Amino acid sequence: MIVVNTGKFSLITIAVGAVVMAFSHWVNVDYLYFASYTILQFIVLATAWNILGGYCGYVNFGSAAFFAMGAYSSVFMHKFFPVPIPVLIVIGALVSGIAGLGMGYLTLRLRGSFFAIATLALAVVLQTLVVNWDFVGGSRGAYIIRPETLELPGGIEINYIEYLFFLMLSLAVFAIITARTIERSQLGFGFATIRDDEMAAEASGVPTLRVKLIATTISGAFMGMAGAPFPYYIGYLQPSSAFGLEYAVNSIAMPMIGGTTSWIGPLVGAILLGSAQQYATVTISSAVNLLIVGLMLVGFVIIAPNGIVGLVQERLRKWRQP
Amino acid sequence: MEISWDLFLNAIAAGLLLGAFYAAVTAGISISFGMLDIVNIAHPAFVILGSYIAYFFNINFGVDPILVSIIALPVFYLLGASVYQVYYLSFEKRGQDSLRGLAFFFGLLFVTEVGLILVFGVDYRYVEAAYIGPSVHIGIVDFPLRMLVPCLAALALFGALQLFVTRTFMGRAIMAVSQDQLALQLMAVDPIKIKRIAFGVSIATCAVAGALLIIIQPVEPSVGREYIGRIFAICVLGGLGSMPGTLIAAVLLGVVESLTATFYGPSWAPAVSFGFLLLTLAFRPAGLFGR
């Protein structure tokens, strides 16, 4: 196994991102941007979920809530004081990160399952709040007119969807580098001790509550970042689309199917499931395709607990030592 | 002020009726989550499944929904027992029940919901019975039979469960397994068998709860999601595994929700249960009647 340090890994990931960007610009088909934006969004969500779920072992069922918080803070800012999308992404990260911290503080001192239940209920309550809050559109939803093009300094005009695609690609690169860095850091080892045996971790001096709170905050913040550009992408944001169950399901199913122990699992899962769903939504119905995701989730947790990455590793090990 | 008193009393009455119904929905989770420590978040999905079974036989054959649910009890029991068997073999036995077990139940919840959407569509469905429509008036307070009948059925179910848990041999064995599984093994009892039965009973209650739900309100497949917050809030507030606590917490939640819906609008009602849940977790995680 070739050991790659964090600096080199970041450079490689950024280079891959740049190649993807250059390739898309060369192809330059709007549909491709729209479809790959969704897949990139799922890469960010799945990686974010995995920082808490896969590394720490705490299940967050409220991905849709954190995602929607990012999306709705953008809607709020759009009406209140319009700022460029990169600033919105920072705001979304702050809002969802703080929400993650608060949820974690209230529930993580208790038994593990309480956190999961609280996040599940969080989605319902936030949806209730948004439905009753007319400023951000209430139950009718909010329109955000997406400009056709974006003018860069220097007078170059680029397609707006390409700009959104670029932002989401950067977020995906950033999320993967963060996840990989955490994995190799002392913090990551802290996460792993909690996942394996929290009692033993506590006894050996790991500040478990603080470590868990860091995980919920980072994880929530990334979900908020993924949600912030969403209103501009979709053009019309309704509570039911922002809080869609498909976000909650996919952000759990993708890491679970890909493999939860390293950064590559959510990436593999998101690319596979994301592209499959893009294909299936066009060819079959979206309900059937969600059913398939659900069945795959149940099937994988029962049959292949370590996901696709786990299966591949097992195969490699057998191949090396016959 | 006359009208407001009128509203207030009616809201309390509606809340009491609603609360008894919530108790029936929560009874099952009180056994699986409270006693067996299985975080079955798919519980509401089974309740909705119960609703649709009641709907199917009511509309096609004109059978009373509550009667359908009683006939469906053994089917739901077997369903529960087999779900537990899969859960035990795949997760509990391997010691992976926290992360993957939760994901498993989440998947079940999702698959059931989408499956119902594919079969029945996303339209609201309702049942027909003689007691849907008329109401009983006592003074200025209305008791719609649509709420009163489910309330009585819910109390009957709840009473039967309480008797089962405290008075029968099997019920006591379930309590024992919730307290000390190892001790039970030392008495040469198979805890897995007891847990399988208990989980079966917990899912069986969903048949009745589902039928009651569709009597009270029209049902569509995603209604179950609103109940996730509710049932866990009730279960935690009542104190895990305490049946009387569950009943009191359910009635409390029903009344507060009904008051909220009357004075602030029904769209705020789902937020109440979450408030309950967070306040309980923050101030008294053991619940009102926790051990």
Coordinates of C-alpha atoms in Angstrom, one line a residue:
Chain A
M1 CA 0.0 0.0 0.0
I2 CA 1.4 3.4 -1.0
V3 CA 1.2 5.9 1.9
V4 CA 0.0 9.3 0.7
N5 CA 0.2 12.2 3.2
T6 CA -2.5 14.7 3.7
G7 CA -0.9 17.4 1.6
K8 CA -0.3 15.2 -1.4
F9 CA -3.8 13.7 -1.0
S10 CA -5.3 17.3 -1.1
L11 CA -3.3 18.1 -4.2
I12 CA -4.4 14.9 -5.9
T13 CA -8.1 15.5 -5.0
I14 CA -8.0 19.1 -6.2
A15 CA -6.3 18.0 -9.4
V16 CA -9.1 15.4 -10.0
G17 CA -11.7 18.1 -9.3
A18 CA -10.0 20.4 -11.9
V19 CA -9.9 17.6 -14.5
V20 CA -13.7 17.0 -13.9
M21 CA -14.3 20.7 -14.2
A22 CA -12.3 21.0 -17.4
F23 CA -14.0 18.0 -18.9
S24 CA -17.5 19.3 -18.2
H25 CA -16.5 22.7 -19.6
W26 CA -15.3 21.0 -22.7
V27 CA -18.5 18.9 -23.1
N28 CA -20.7 21.9 -22.0
V29 CA -24.1 20.3 -22.0
D30 CA -26.7 21.8 -19.5
Y31 CA -28.3 18.5 -18.7
L32 CA -24.9 17.1 -17.7
Y33 CA -24.4 20.0 -15.3
F34 CA -27.8 19.5 -13.8
A35 CA -27.4 15.8 -13.3
S36 CA -23.9 15.9 -12.0
Y37 CA -24.8 18.7 -9.6
T38 CA -27.2 16.3 -7.8
I39 CA -24.5 13.6 -7.6
L40 CA -22.0 16.0 -6.2
Q41 CA -24.5 17.2 -3.7
F42 CA -25.0 13.6 -2.6
I43 CA -21.2 13.2 -2.3
V44 CA -21.1 16.1 0.1
L45 CA -24.2 14.8 2.1
A46 CA -22.9 11.3 2.3
T47 CA -19.4 12.3 3.3
A48 CA -20.9 14.7 6.0
W49 CA -23.2 11.9 7.3
N50 CA -20.2 9.5 7.4
I51 CA -18.1 11.9 9.6
L52 CA -20.6 11.3 12.4
G53 CA -22.2 8.0 11.4
G54 CA -19.3 6.0 10.0
Y55 CA -16.4 7.4 12.1
C56 CA -18.3 7.9 15.4
G57 CA -21.1 5.4 15.1
Y58 CA -23.9 7.9 15.8
V59 CA -26.8 7.8 13.4
N60 CA -28.2 11.0 12.1
F61 CA -31.7 10.6 10.5
G62 CA -32.2 14.3 10.1
S63 CA -29.9 15.0 7.1
A64 CA -32.9 16.5 5.4
A65 CA -33.3 18.9 8.2
F66 CA -29.7 20.1 8.2
F67 CA -29.8 20.3 4.4
A68 CA -33.0 22.3 4.5
M69 CA -31.6 24.6 7.1
G70 CA -28.9 25.5 4.7
A71 CA -31.4 26.0 1.8
Y72 CA -33.8 28.1 3.8
S73 CA -31.1 30.3 5.3
S74 CA -30.2 31.1 1.6
V75 CA -33.9 31.9 0.9
F76 CA -34.0 34.1 4.0
M77 CA -30.8 36.0 2.9
H78 CA -32.1 36.3 -0.6
K79 CA -35.1 38.2 0.6
F80 CA -33.4 40.0 3.5
F81 CA -30.0 41.0 2.1
P82 CA -28.8 39.3 -1.1
V83 CA -25.2 38.2 -1.0
P84 CA -23.1 36.0 -3.4
I85 CA -23.6 32.2 -3.1
P86 CA -20.1 31.5 -1.6
V87 CA -21.1 33.8 1.4
L88 CA -24.5 31.9 1.5
I89 CA -22.6 28.6 1.8
V90 CA -20.7 30.0 4.8
I91 CA -23.9 31.1 6.4
G92 CA -25.6 27.8 5.7
A93 CA -22.6 26.1 7.4
L94 CA -22.8 28.3 10.4
V95 CA -26.6 27.8 10.9
S96 CA -26.5 24.0 10.4
G97 CA -23.3 23.6 12.4
I98 CA -24.8 25.4 15.4
A99 CA -28.0 23.4 15.1
G100 CA -25.9 20.2 15.1
L101 CA -24.0 21.4 18.1
G102 CA -27.2 22.2 20.0
M103 CA -28.8 18.8 19.1
G104 CA -25.7 17.0 20.1
Y105 CA -25.4 18.9 23.4
L106 CA -29.0 18.0 24.4
T107 CA -28.9 14.4 23.4
L108 CA -25.4 13.0 23.2
R109 CA -24.9 12.8 27.0
L110 CA -27.6 10.2 27.0
R111 CA -27.9 6.7 25.4
G112 CA -26.8 6.5 21.8
S113 CA -30.3 5.9 20.4
F114 CA -31.7 9.2 21.8
F115 CA -29.6 11.2 19.4
A116 CA -31.0 9.3 16.4
I117 CA -34.6 9.7 17.6
A118 CA -34.2 13.4 18.3
T119 CA -32.7 14.0 14.8
L120 CA -35.7 12.1 13.3
A121 CA -38.1 14.4 15.1
L122 CA -36.0 17.5 14.3
A123 CA -36.9 17.2 10.6
V124 CA -40.7 17.1 11.3
V125 CA -40.5 20.1 13.6
L126 CA -38.3 22.3 11.3
Q127 CA -40.7 21.5 8.5
T128 CA -43.6 22.7 10.8
L129 CA -41.6 25.9 11.5
V130 CA -40.9 26.6 7.8
V131 CA -44.5 25.9 6.8
N132 CA -45.7 28.5 9.3
W133 CA -43.1 31.1 8.4
D134 CA -44.4 33.3 5.6
F135 CA -41.3 35.3 5.2
V136 CA -39.5 32.3 3.6
G137 CA -42.6 31.4 1.5
G138 CA -44.5 29.2 4.1
S139 CA -46.2 26.2 2.6
R140 CA -46.5 27.8 -0.8
G141 CA -42.8 27.8 -1.3
A142 CA -40.4 30.5 -2.5
Y143 CA -39.3 31.5 -6.0
I144 CA -35.7 32.4 -6.6
I145 CA -35.1 33.5 -10.1
R146 CA -31.8 32.1 -11.3
P147 CA -29.8 34.5 -13.5
E148 CA -29.0 33.1 -16.9
T149 CA -25.3 34.0 -16.7
L150 CA -22.8 35.2 -14.2
E151 CA -20.4 37.9 -15.1
L152 CA -16.9 37.4 -13.8
P153 CA -14.5 40.3 -13.1
G154 CA -12.9 41.0 -16.4
G155 CA -16.1 40.9 -18.4
I156 CA -16.2 37.1 -19.0
E157 CA -19.7 35.7 -18.9
I158 CA -20.3 32.0 -17.8
N159 CA -23.4 29.9 -17.7
Y160 CA -25.0 30.1 -14.2
I161 CA -25.5 26.4 -13.9
E162 CA -21.8 25.9 -14.7
Y163 CA -21.1 28.3 -11.8
L164 CA -23.4 26.2 -9.4
F165 CA -21.7 23.0 -10.6
F166 CA -18.3 24.5 -9.9
L167 CA -19.3 25.5 -6.4
M168 CA -20.7 22.1 -5.6
L169 CA -17.6 20.4 -7.1
S170 CA -15.4 22.5 -4.9
L171 CA -17.6 21.6 -1.9
A172 CA -17.3 17.9 -2.7
V173 CA -13.5 18.2 -3.0
F174 CA -13.4 20.2 0.3
A175 CA -15.6 17.6 2.1
I176 CA -13.5 14.6 0.9
I177 CA -10.2 16.3 1.9
T178 CA -11.7 17.2 5.3
A179 CA -13.0 13.6 5.9
R180 CA -9.6 12.1 4.9
T181 CA -7.7 14.5 7.1
I182 CA -9.9 13.7 10.1
E183 CA -9.5 10.0 9.4
R184 CA -5.7 10.3 9.8
S185 CA -5.7 12.8 12.7
Q186 CA -5.9 12.4 16.4
L187 CA -9.5 13.5 16.2
G188 CA -10.2 10.6 13.9
F189 CA -8.7 8.1 16.2
G190 CA -10.9 9.6 19.0
F191 CA -13.9 9.1 16.7
A192 CA -12.9 5.5 16.1
T193 CA -12.5 4.7 19.8
I194 CA -16.0 6.0 20.4
R195 CA -17.4 3.9 17.6
D196 CA -15.7 0.8 18.9
D197 CA -16.2 1.1 22.7
E198 CA -17.3 4.3 24.2
M199 CA -16.9 3.2 27.8
A200 CA -13.3 2.1 27.2
A201 CA -12.7 5.4 25.3
E202 CA -14.0 7.4 28.2
A203 CA -11.9 5.3 30.7
S204 CA -8.7 5.8 28.7
G205 CA -9.1 9.6 28.8
V206 CA -10.8 10.4 25.5
P207 CA -13.1 13.5 26.1
T208 CA -16.0 11.7 24.5
L209 CA -18.6 14.4 24.8
R210 CA -16.4 17.0 23.3
V211 CA -15.2 14.7 20.5
K212 CA -18.8 13.8 19.6
L213 CA -19.9 17.4 19.6
I214 CA -17.1 18.3 17.2
A215 CA -18.3 15.5 14.9
T216 CA -22.0 16.6 15.0
T217 CA -20.9 20.2 14.3
I218 CA -18.7 19.4 11.3
S219 CA -21.2 16.9 9.9
G220 CA -24.1 19.4 10.3
A221 CA -22.1 22.2 8.8
F222 CA -21.3 20.3 5.7
M223 CA -24.9 19.3 5.2
G224 CA -25.9 23.0 5.5
M225 CA -23.2 23.9 2.9
A226 CA -24.7 21.3 0.5
G227 CA -28.1 22.9 1.0
A228 CA -27.2 26.6 0.7
P229 CA -26.9 26.7 -3.2
F230 CA -30.0 24.5 -3.6
P231 CA -32.7 27.2 -4.0
Y232 CA -30.7 28.7 -6.9
Y233 CA -30.4 25.2 -8.5
I234 CA -34.0 24.3 -8.1
G235 CA -35.5 27.8 -8.7
Y236 CA -38.6 27.1 -6.6
L237 CA -38.2 25.8 -3.1
Q238 CA -41.0 24.1 -1.3
P239 CA -40.9 22.7 2.2
S240 CA -41.6 19.2 0.9
S241 CA -38.8 19.3 -1.6
A242 CA -36.2 20.8 0.8
F243 CA -37.2 18.3 3.6
G244 CA -37.6 15.4 1.1
L245 CA -37.1 12.0 2.6
E246 CA -34.8 11.1 -0.2
Y247 CA -32.1 13.2 1.4
A248 CA -32.3 11.5 4.7
V249 CA -32.5 8.0 3.0
N250 CA -29.7 8.6 0.5
S251 CA -27.3 10.2 2.9
I252 CA -27.6 7.0 5.1
A253 CA -27.8 4.5 2.2
M254 CA -24.9 5.8 0.3
P255 CA -22.2 5.4 3.0
M256 CA -23.8 2.2 4.2
I257 CA -23.7 0.7 0.7
G258 CA -20.3 2.1 -0.1
G259 CA -18.7 1.4 3.2
T260 CA -18.5 3.5 6.3
T261 CA -15.0 3.2 7.7
S262 CA -13.1 5.4 5.2
W263 CA -13.7 8.5 3.0
I264 CA -13.9 6.4 -0.1
G265 CA -17.0 4.5 0.9
P266 CA -19.5 7.4 0.8
L267 CA -17.8 8.6 -2.5
V268 CA -18.3 5.2 -4.1
G269 CA -21.8 4.9 -2.8
A270 CA -22.8 8.4 -3.8
I271 CA -21.5 8.0 -7.3
L272 CA -23.0 4.6 -7.8
L273 CA -26.4 5.3 -6.3
G274 CA -26.5 8.9 -7.5
S275 CA -25.9 8.0 -11.1
A276 CA -28.3 5.0 -10.9
Q277 CA -31.0 7.2 -9.6
Q278 CA -30.4 9.8 -12.2
Y279 CA -30.8 7.1 -14.8
A280 CA -33.8 5.4 -13.1
T281 CA -35.7 8.7 -12.5
V282 CA -35.6 9.3 -16.2
T283 CA -36.5 5.8 -17.3
I284 CA -38.7 4.4 -14.4
S285 CA -40.7 6.4 -11.8
S286 CA -39.1 8.2 -8.9
A287 CA -41.1 6.1 -6.3
V288 CA -39.8 2.8 -7.7
N289 CA -36.3 4.2 -7.6
L290 CA -36.6 5.2 -4.0
L291 CA -38.0 1.7 -3.2
I292 CA -34.9 0.2 -4.8
V293 CA -32.6 2.4 -2.6
G294 CA -34.5 1.3 0.5
L295 CA -34.3 -2.4 -0.4
M296 CA -30.6 -2.0 -1.2
L297 CA -30.0 -0.3 2.2
V298 CA -31.8 -3.2 4.0
G299 CA -30.0 -5.8 1.9
F300 CA -26.5 -4.3 2.3
V301 CA -26.8 -3.9 6.1
I302 CA -27.8 -7.5 6.5
I303 CA -25.5 -9.2 3.9
A304 CA -22.5 -6.9 3.5
P305 CA -22.1 -4.9 6.7
N306 CA -18.9 -3.3 5.4
G307 CA -20.3 -2.2 2.1
I308 CA -18.8 -2.4 -1.3
V309 CA -15.4 -1.2 -0.1
G310 CA -15.5 -4.0 2.5
L311 CA -16.3 -6.6 -0.2
V312 CA -13.5 -5.4 -2.4
Q313 CA -11.0 -5.4 0.5
E314 CA -12.0 -9.0 1.4
R315 CA -11.6 -10.1 -2.2
L316 CA -8.1 -8.4 -2.4
R317 CA -7.0 -10.1 0.8
K318 CA -8.0 -13.5 -0.5
W319 CA -6.3 -12.9 -3.8
R320 CA -3.1 -11.9 -2.1
Q321 CA -3.0 -14.8 0.3
P322 CA -4.5 -17.8 -1.5
Chain B
M1 CA -65.1 35.0 27.5
E2 CA -68.0 32.6 27.2
I3 CA -66.9 31.3 23.8
S4 CA -63.3 30.9 24.8
W5 CA -64.3 28.7 27.7
D6 CA -66.4 26.6 25.4
L7 CA -63.4 26.2 23.1
F8 CA -61.1 25.5 26.0
L9 CA -63.3 22.7 27.4
N10 CA -63.8 21.1 24.0
A11 CA -60.1 21.2 23.3
I12 CA -59.4 19.5 26.6
A13 CA -62.0 16.8 25.8
A14 CA -60.6 16.3 22.3
G15 CA -57.2 16.1 23.8
L16 CA -58.2 13.4 26.3
L17 CA -59.7 11.3 23.5
L18 CA -56.7 11.9 21.3
G19 CA -54.3 11.0 24.2
A20 CA -55.9 7.6 24.7
F21 CA -55.4 6.9 21.1
Y22 CA -51.8 8.0 21.3
A23 CA -51.4 5.6 24.1
A24 CA -52.5 2.7 21.8
V25 CA -50.0 3.8 19.2
T26 CA -47.2 4.0 21.8
A27 CA -48.0 0.8 23.6
G28 CA -46.1 -1.3 21.1
I29 CA -43.0 0.9 21.1
S30 CA -43.1 1.0 24.9
I31 CA -42.5 -2.8 24.7
S32 CA -39.9 -2.9 21.9
F33 CA -38.0 0.3 22.8
G34 CA -38.8 0.6 26.4
M35 CA -38.4 -3.1 27.5
L36 CA -36.4 -4.8 24.8
D37 CA -34.1 -1.8 23.9
I38 CA -34.8 -2.3 20.2
V39 CA -35.1 1.1 18.6
N40 CA -37.8 0.2 16.2
I41 CA -38.3 3.4 14.3
A42 CA -40.3 1.5 11.7
H43 CA -43.1 1.2 14.2
P44 CA -45.3 3.9 12.7
A45 CA -44.9 2.3 9.3
F46 CA -46.4 -0.9 10.6
V47 CA -49.2 1.3 12.1
I48 CA -49.9 2.8 8.7
L49 CA -49.8 -0.8 7.2
G50 CA -52.5 -1.6 9.7
S51 CA -54.5 1.4 8.6
Y52 CA -54.3 0.3 4.9
I53 CA -55.4 -3.3 5.8
A54 CA -58.4 -1.9 7.6
Y55 CA -59.1 0.3 4.7
F56 CA -58.8 -2.5 2.1
F57 CA -61.2 -4.8 3.9
N58 CA -63.6 -2.0 4.9
I59 CA -64.0 -0.6 1.4
N60 CA -64.0 -3.9 -0.5
F61 CA -66.0 -6.1 1.9
G62 CA -67.6 -3.6 4.2
V63 CA -66.1 -5.1 7.4
D64 CA -65.8 -2.9 10.5
P65 CA -62.2 -1.6 10.7
I66 CA -61.8 -2.5 14.3
L67 CA -63.0 -6.1 13.6
V68 CA -60.5 -6.3 10.7
S69 CA -57.7 -5.3 13.0
I70 CA -58.6 -7.9 15.6
I71 CA -58.6 -10.6 12.9
A72 CA -55.2 -9.2 11.6
L73 CA -53.6 -9.5 15.0
P74 CA -52.0 -13.0 14.5
V75 CA -50.7 -11.9 11.1
F76 CA -49.0 -8.9 12.6
Y77 CA -47.7 -11.0 15.4
L78 CA -46.0 -13.3 13.0
L79 CA -44.7 -10.4 11.0
G80 CA -43.2 -8.9 14.1
A81 CA -41.7 -12.2 15.2
S82 CA -40.1 -12.7 11.8
V83 CA -38.7 -9.1 11.7
Y84 CA -37.2 -9.8 15.1
Q85 CA -35.6 -13.0 13.9
V86 CA -33.9 -11.2 11.0
Y87 CA -32.9 -8.4 13.4
Y88 CA -31.5 -10.9 15.9
L89 CA -29.5 -13.0 13.4
S90 CA -28.2 -10.0 11.4
F91 CA -27.4 -7.5 14.1
E92 CA -28.0 -8.3 17.8
K93 CA -26.1 -11.6 17.6
R94 CA -23.2 -9.9 15.9
G95 CA -23.2 -7.0 18.3
Q96 CA -23.9 -4.5 15.5
D97 CA -27.3 -3.4 16.7
S98 CA -26.6 0.3 17.2
L99 CA -25.6 1.6 13.8
R100 CA -26.7 -1.0 11.3
G101 CA -29.7 -2.1 13.3
L102 CA -31.0 1.5 13.2
A103 CA -30.3 1.7 9.5
F104 CA -32.2 -1.6 9.0
F105 CA -35.3 -0.3 10.7
F106 CA -35.0 3.0 8.8
G107 CA -34.8 1.1 5.6
L108 CA -37.9 -0.9 6.6
L109 CA -39.8 2.3 7.4
F110 CA -38.9 3.6 4.0
V111 CA -39.6 0.5 2.1
T112 CA -43.0 0.1 3.7
E113 CA -43.9 3.7 3.0
V114 CA -42.8 3.7 -0.7
G115 CA -44.4 0.2 -1.1
L116 CA -47.8 1.6 0.1
I117 CA -47.4 4.6 -2.2
L118 CA -46.9 2.2 -5.1
V119 CA -49.9 0.1 -4.3
F120 CA -52.4 2.6 -3.0
G121 CA -51.1 6.0 -4.3
V122 CA -50.6 9.2 -2.4
D123 CA -54.3 10.1 -2.0
Y124 CA -55.9 10.3 1.4
R125 CA -57.9 7.2 2.2
Y126 CA -60.7 6.8 4.8
V127 CA -63.0 4.1 6.1
E128 CA -66.8 4.0 6.5
A129 CA -68.5 2.9 9.7
A130 CA -71.8 3.8 11.5
Y131 CA -70.0 5.6 14.3
I132 CA -68.2 8.0 11.9
G133 CA -70.2 11.2 11.9
P134 CA -72.5 11.5 14.9
S135 CA -71.4 12.9 18.3
V136 CA -72.5 12.8 21.9
H137 CA -73.1 16.1 23.6
I138 CA -72.6 16.5 27.4
G139 CA -73.3 20.1 28.3
I140 CA -71.3 22.3 26.1
V141 CA -68.7 19.6 25.3
D142 CA -68.9 17.6 22.1
F143 CA -67.6 14.0 22.0
P144 CA -67.5 12.9 18.4
L145 CA -68.0 9.1 18.2
R146 CA -65.3 9.1 15.6
M147 CA -62.9 9.9 18.5
L148 CA -64.8 8.3 21.3
V149 CA -64.9 4.8 19.8
P150 CA -61.1 4.7 19.1
C151 CA -60.5 6.1 22.6
L152 CA -62.5 3.2 24.2
A153 CA -60.9 0.6 21.9
A154 CA -57.5 2.1 22.7
L155 CA -58.1 1.9 26.4
A156 CA -59.2 -1.7 26.1
L157 CA -56.1 -2.6 24.2
F158 CA -53.9 -0.7 26.7
G159 CA -55.6 -2.4 29.6
A160 CA -55.2 -5.8 28.0
L161 CA -51.5 -5.2 27.5
Q162 CA -51.0 -4.0 31.0
L163 CA -52.7 -7.2 32.3
F164 CA -50.6 -9.3 30.0
V165 CA -47.4 -7.7 31.1
T166 CA -48.1 -7.8 34.9
R167 CA -50.3 -10.8 35.4
T168 CA -49.3 -13.6 32.9
F169 CA -46.3 -15.7 33.0
M170 CA -45.1 -14.6 29.6
G171 CA -45.6 -11.0 30.4
R172 CA -43.5 -11.3 33.5
A173 CA -40.9 -13.1 31.5
I174 CA -40.8 -10.1 29.2
M175 CA -40.3 -7.8 32.1
A176 CA -37.5 -10.1 33.4
V177 CA -35.7 -10.0 30.0
S178 CA -35.9 -6.2 30.1
Q179 CA -34.2 -6.2 33.5
D180 CA -31.6 -8.8 33.3
Q181 CA -31.1 -11.0 30.3
L182 CA -28.2 -13.0 31.7
A183 CA -30.1 -13.9 34.9
L184 CA -32.9 -15.3 32.7
Q185 CA -30.3 -17.4 30.8
L186 CA -29.1 -18.8 34.1
M187 CA -32.7 -19.9 34.8
A188 CA -32.5 -21.9 31.6
V189 CA -34.9 -19.7 29.8
D190 CA -34.2 -18.7 26.2
P191 CA -34.2 -14.9 26.2
I192 CA -34.3 -14.8 22.4
K193 CA -37.6 -16.7 22.4
I194 CA -39.1 -14.3 24.9
K195 CA -37.9 -11.3 23.0
R196 CA -39.3 -12.7 19.8
I197 CA -42.7 -13.1 21.4
A198 CA -42.5 -9.6 22.9
F199 CA -41.6 -8.0 19.6
G200 CA -44.4 -9.9 17.9
V201 CA -46.8 -8.6 20.5
S202 CA -45.5 -5.1 20.0
I203 CA -46.0 -5.2 16.2
A204 CA -49.5 -6.9 16.7
T205 CA -50.6 -3.7 18.5
C206 CA -49.9 -1.8 15.3
A207 CA -52.9 -3.6 13.6
V208 CA -55.3 -2.2 16.1
A209 CA -53.6 1.2 16.3
G210 CA -53.6 1.5 12.6
A211 CA -57.4 0.8 12.3
L212 CA -58.0 3.4 15.0
L213 CA -55.9 5.9 13.2
I214 CA -57.8 5.6 10.0
I215 CA -61.1 5.9 11.9
I216 CA -59.9 9.2 13.4
Q217 CA -58.4 10.8 10.3
P218 CA -57.9 10.1 6.6
V219 CA -54.5 8.4 6.1
E220 CA -51.9 8.6 3.4
P221 CA -48.6 6.7 3.4
S222 CA -46.3 9.4 4.8
V223 CA -48.6 10.2 7.8
G224 CA -46.5 7.8 9.8
R225 CA -43.6 10.2 9.9
E226 CA -45.5 12.6 12.1
Y227 CA -46.0 9.8 14.6
I228 CA -42.3 9.0 15.0
G229 CA -41.6 12.1 17.0
R230 CA -44.9 11.6 19.0
I231 CA -44.5 8.0 20.0
F232 CA -40.8 8.4 21.1
A233 CA -41.7 11.6 22.9
I234 CA -44.4 9.8 24.8
C235 CA -42.3 6.8 25.5
V236 CA -39.4 8.8 26.8
L237 CA -41.6 11.2 28.8
G238 CA -43.5 8.3 30.4
G239 CA -40.3 6.6 31.4
L240 CA -38.9 3.7 29.3
G241 CA -40.9 0.6 29.7
S242 CA -43.5 2.0 32.2
M243 CA -47.0 1.2 30.9
P244 CA -48.9 3.6 33.3
G245 CA -46.3 6.3 32.6
T246 CA -46.9 5.8 28.9
L247 CA -50.7 6.3 29.3
I248 CA -50.2 9.5 31.4
A249 CA -47.6 10.9 29.0
A250 CA -49.9 10.1 26.0
V251 CA -52.9 11.9 27.5
L252 CA -50.7 14.9 28.5
L253 CA -49.3 15.2 25.0
G254 CA -52.8 14.7 23.5
V255 CA -54.2 17.6 25.6
V256 CA -51.3 20.0 25.0
E257 CA -51.4 19.2 21.3
S258 CA -55.2 19.8 21.1
L259 CA -54.9 23.1 23.0
T260 CA -52.1 24.2 20.6
A261 CA -54.1 23.2 17.6
T262 CA -57.2 25.1 18.9
F263 CA -55.5 28.3 19.9
Y264 CA -52.5 28.5 17.5
G265 CA -53.7 26.5 14.5
P266 CA -53.3 22.8 13.7
S267 CA -50.2 23.4 11.6
W268 CA -48.2 23.9 14.9
A269 CA -49.4 20.7 16.6
P270 CA -46.4 18.5 15.3
A271 CA -43.9 20.8 17.0
V272 CA -45.4 20.1 20.5
S273 CA -44.1 16.5 20.7
F274 CA -40.6 17.6 19.7
G275 CA -40.7 20.2 22.4
F276 CA -41.8 17.5 24.9
L277 CA -39.0 15.2 23.7
L278 CA -36.2 17.8 24.0
L279 CA -37.4 19.2 27.3
T280 CA -37.6 15.6 28.7
L281 CA -34.1 14.7 27.4
A282 CA -32.7 18.0 28.8
F283 CA -34.2 18.0 32.2
R284 CA -35.4 14.5 33.2
P285 CA -34.1 11.8 30.8
A286 CA -35.5 9.0 33.0
G287 CA -39.0 10.3 32.2
L288 CA -41.9 10.9 34.6
F289 CA -42.1 7.3 35.8
G290 CA -38.7 6.0 35.0
R291 CA -36.9 3.6 37.2

